[in-house]
Short mmCIF file of C-alpha atoms in Angstrom, two decimals:
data_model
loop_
_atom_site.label_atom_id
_atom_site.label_comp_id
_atom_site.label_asym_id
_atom_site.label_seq_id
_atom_site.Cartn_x
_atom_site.Cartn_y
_atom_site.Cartn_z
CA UNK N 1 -42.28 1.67 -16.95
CA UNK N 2 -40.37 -0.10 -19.71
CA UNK N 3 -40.96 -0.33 -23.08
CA UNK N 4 -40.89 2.26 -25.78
CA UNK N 5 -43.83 4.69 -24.89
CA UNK N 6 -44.65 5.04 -28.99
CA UNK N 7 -48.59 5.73 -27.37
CA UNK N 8 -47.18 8.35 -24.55
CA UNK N 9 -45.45 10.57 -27.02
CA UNK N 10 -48.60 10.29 -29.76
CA UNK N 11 -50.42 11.65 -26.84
CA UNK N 12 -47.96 13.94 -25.80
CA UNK N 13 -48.08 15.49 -29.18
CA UNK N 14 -51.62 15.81 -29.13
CA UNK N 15 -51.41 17.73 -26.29
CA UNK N 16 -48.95 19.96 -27.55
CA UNK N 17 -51.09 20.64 -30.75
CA UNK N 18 -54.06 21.42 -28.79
CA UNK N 19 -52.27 24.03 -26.42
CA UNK N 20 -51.17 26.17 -29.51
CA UNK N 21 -53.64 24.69 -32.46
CA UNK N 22 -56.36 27.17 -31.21
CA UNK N 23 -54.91 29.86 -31.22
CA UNK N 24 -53.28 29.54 -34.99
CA UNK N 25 -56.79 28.57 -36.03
CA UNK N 26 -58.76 31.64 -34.25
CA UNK N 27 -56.68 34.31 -33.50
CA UNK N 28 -57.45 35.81 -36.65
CA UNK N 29 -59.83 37.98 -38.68
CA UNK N 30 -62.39 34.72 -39.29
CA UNK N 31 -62.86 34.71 -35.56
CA UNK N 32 -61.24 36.50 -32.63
CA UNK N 33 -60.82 39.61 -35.16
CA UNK N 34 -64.16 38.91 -37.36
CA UNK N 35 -66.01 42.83 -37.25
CA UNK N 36 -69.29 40.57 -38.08
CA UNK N 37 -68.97 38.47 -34.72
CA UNK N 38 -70.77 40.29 -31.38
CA UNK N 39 -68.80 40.15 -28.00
CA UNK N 40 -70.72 37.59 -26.69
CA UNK N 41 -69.76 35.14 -29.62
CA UNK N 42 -66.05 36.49 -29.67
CA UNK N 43 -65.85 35.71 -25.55
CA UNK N 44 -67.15 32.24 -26.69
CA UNK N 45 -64.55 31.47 -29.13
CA UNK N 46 -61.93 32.85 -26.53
CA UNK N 47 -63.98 30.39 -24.27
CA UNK N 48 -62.74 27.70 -26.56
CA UNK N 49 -59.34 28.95 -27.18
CA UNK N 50 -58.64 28.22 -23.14
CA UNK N 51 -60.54 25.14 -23.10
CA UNK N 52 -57.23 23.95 -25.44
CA UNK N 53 -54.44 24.91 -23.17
CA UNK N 54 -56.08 23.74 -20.59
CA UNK N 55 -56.64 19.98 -21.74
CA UNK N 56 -53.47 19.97 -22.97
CA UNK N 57 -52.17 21.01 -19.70
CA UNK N 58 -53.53 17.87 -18.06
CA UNK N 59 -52.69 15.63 -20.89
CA UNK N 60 -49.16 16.32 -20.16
CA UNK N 61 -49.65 16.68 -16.50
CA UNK N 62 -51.30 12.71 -16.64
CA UNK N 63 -48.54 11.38 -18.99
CA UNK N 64 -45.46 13.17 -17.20
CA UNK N 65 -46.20 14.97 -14.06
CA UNK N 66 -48.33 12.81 -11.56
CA UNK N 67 -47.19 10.81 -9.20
CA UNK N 68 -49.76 8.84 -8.20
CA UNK N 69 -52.09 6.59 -9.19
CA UNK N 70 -51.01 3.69 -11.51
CA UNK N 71 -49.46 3.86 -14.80
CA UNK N 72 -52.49 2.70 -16.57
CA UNK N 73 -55.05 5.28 -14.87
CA UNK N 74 -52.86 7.75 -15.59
CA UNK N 75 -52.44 7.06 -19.22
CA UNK N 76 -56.42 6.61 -19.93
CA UNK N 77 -57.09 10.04 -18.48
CA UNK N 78 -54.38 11.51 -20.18
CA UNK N 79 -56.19 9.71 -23.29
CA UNK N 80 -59.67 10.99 -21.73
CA UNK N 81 -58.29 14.98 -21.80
CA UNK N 82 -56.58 14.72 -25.14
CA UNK N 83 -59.92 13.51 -26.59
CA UNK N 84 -62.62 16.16 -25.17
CA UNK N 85 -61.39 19.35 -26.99
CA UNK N 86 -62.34 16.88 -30.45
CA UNK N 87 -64.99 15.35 -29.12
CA UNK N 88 -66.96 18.77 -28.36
CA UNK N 89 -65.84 19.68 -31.67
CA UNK N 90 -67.64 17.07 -33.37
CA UNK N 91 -70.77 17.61 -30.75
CA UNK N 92 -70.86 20.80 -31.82
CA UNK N 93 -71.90 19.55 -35.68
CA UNK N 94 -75.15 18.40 -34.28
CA UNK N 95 -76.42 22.19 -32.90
CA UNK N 96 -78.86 23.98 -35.34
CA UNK N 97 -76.85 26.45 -37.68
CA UNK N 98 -73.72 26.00 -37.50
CA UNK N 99 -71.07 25.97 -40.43
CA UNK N 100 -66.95 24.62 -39.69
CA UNK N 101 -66.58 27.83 -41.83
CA UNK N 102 -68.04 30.94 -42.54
CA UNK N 103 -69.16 31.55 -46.28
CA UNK N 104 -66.84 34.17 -46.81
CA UNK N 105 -63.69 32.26 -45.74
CA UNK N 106 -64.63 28.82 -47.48
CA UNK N 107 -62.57 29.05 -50.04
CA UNK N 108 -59.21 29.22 -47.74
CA UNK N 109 -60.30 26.30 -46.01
CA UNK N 110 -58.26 23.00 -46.62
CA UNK N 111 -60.29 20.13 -47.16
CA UNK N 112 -59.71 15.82 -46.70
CA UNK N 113 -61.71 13.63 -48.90
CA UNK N 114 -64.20 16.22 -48.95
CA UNK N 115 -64.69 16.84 -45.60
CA UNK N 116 -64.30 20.34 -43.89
CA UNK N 117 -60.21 20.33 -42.52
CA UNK N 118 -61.78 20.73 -39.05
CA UNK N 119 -63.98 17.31 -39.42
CA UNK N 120 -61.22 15.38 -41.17
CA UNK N 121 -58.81 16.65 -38.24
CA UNK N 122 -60.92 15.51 -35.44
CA UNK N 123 -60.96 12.41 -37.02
CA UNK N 124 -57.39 11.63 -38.03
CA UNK N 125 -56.98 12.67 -33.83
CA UNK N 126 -59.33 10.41 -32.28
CA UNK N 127 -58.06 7.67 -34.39
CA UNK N 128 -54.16 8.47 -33.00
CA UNK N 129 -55.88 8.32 -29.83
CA UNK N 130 -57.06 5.23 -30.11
CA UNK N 131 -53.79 3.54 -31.66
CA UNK N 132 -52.11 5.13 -28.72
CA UNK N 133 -54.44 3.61 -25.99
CA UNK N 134 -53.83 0.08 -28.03
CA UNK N 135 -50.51 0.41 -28.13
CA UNK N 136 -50.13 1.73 -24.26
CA UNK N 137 -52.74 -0.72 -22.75
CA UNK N 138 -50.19 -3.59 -24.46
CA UNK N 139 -47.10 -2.34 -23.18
CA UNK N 140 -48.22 -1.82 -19.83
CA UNK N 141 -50.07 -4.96 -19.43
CA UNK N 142 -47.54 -6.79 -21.48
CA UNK N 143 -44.98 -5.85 -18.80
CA UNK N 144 -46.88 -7.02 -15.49
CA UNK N 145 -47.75 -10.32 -17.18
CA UNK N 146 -51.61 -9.39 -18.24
CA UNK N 147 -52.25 -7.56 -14.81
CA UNK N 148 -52.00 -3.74 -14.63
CA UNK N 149 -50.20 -2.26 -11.72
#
């Protein structure tokens, strides 16, 4: 494994934000704490929350923890986890009724070139992501001579 990792530790970071991200975006009175929202939809959201930690978990655990497999397996799943908490957040545009915000709390949500913060975010992610997979699929086969071990 030589080289300078610059992909590994984009990822890594990634996976850091998405263990804690959801729980500074929901844990709040727009969600978790929203009077308006029935059980069902708050044990949803909390659904979600997990869903973070967990992907992050193996992000980290495919980038530093396994032992097996080959370096370039191991990096594309770690790739594969970091992306599904974003990707499902961007499926999740396409089901009837849904808002990234609440009317109410509009106003105290950032935007990026006009899009909603959430929409903009999953973007400006899946585009690290796939910088880091460049990046990471040239080091390693760069150092094996075109041939991934």
């Amino acid at each position: 494994m030589k080289g300078l990792k610059i992909g590994v530790w984009i990822v890594t970071l990634i996976a850091l934000f998405t263990i804690f991200a959801p729980f500074f975006a929901d844990w709040n009175e727009t969600h978790i704490y929203n009077p308006r929202w029935t059980p069902h939809a708050k044990y949803h959201n909390a659904q979600t929350m997990a869903f973070g930690p967990v992907l992050g978990a193996l992000t980290l655990y495919f980038l530093w923890g396994r032992r097996g497999g080959d370096e370039q397996s191991n990096v594309s799943l770690a790739i594969l986890f970091a992306s599904l908490y974003y990707a499902t957040q961007l499926l999740a545009f396409l089901f009837p009724g849904v808002a990234a915000v609440d009317p109410e709390f509009a106003a105290n949500v950032p935007t990026l070139l006009g899009l909603p913060g959430q929409l903009a975010m999953d973007i400006v992610i899946f585009a690290l992501l796939g910088t880091a997979y460049l990046l990471e699929q040239k080091r390693i086969t760069g150092q094996t001579g075109g041939q991934s071990r």
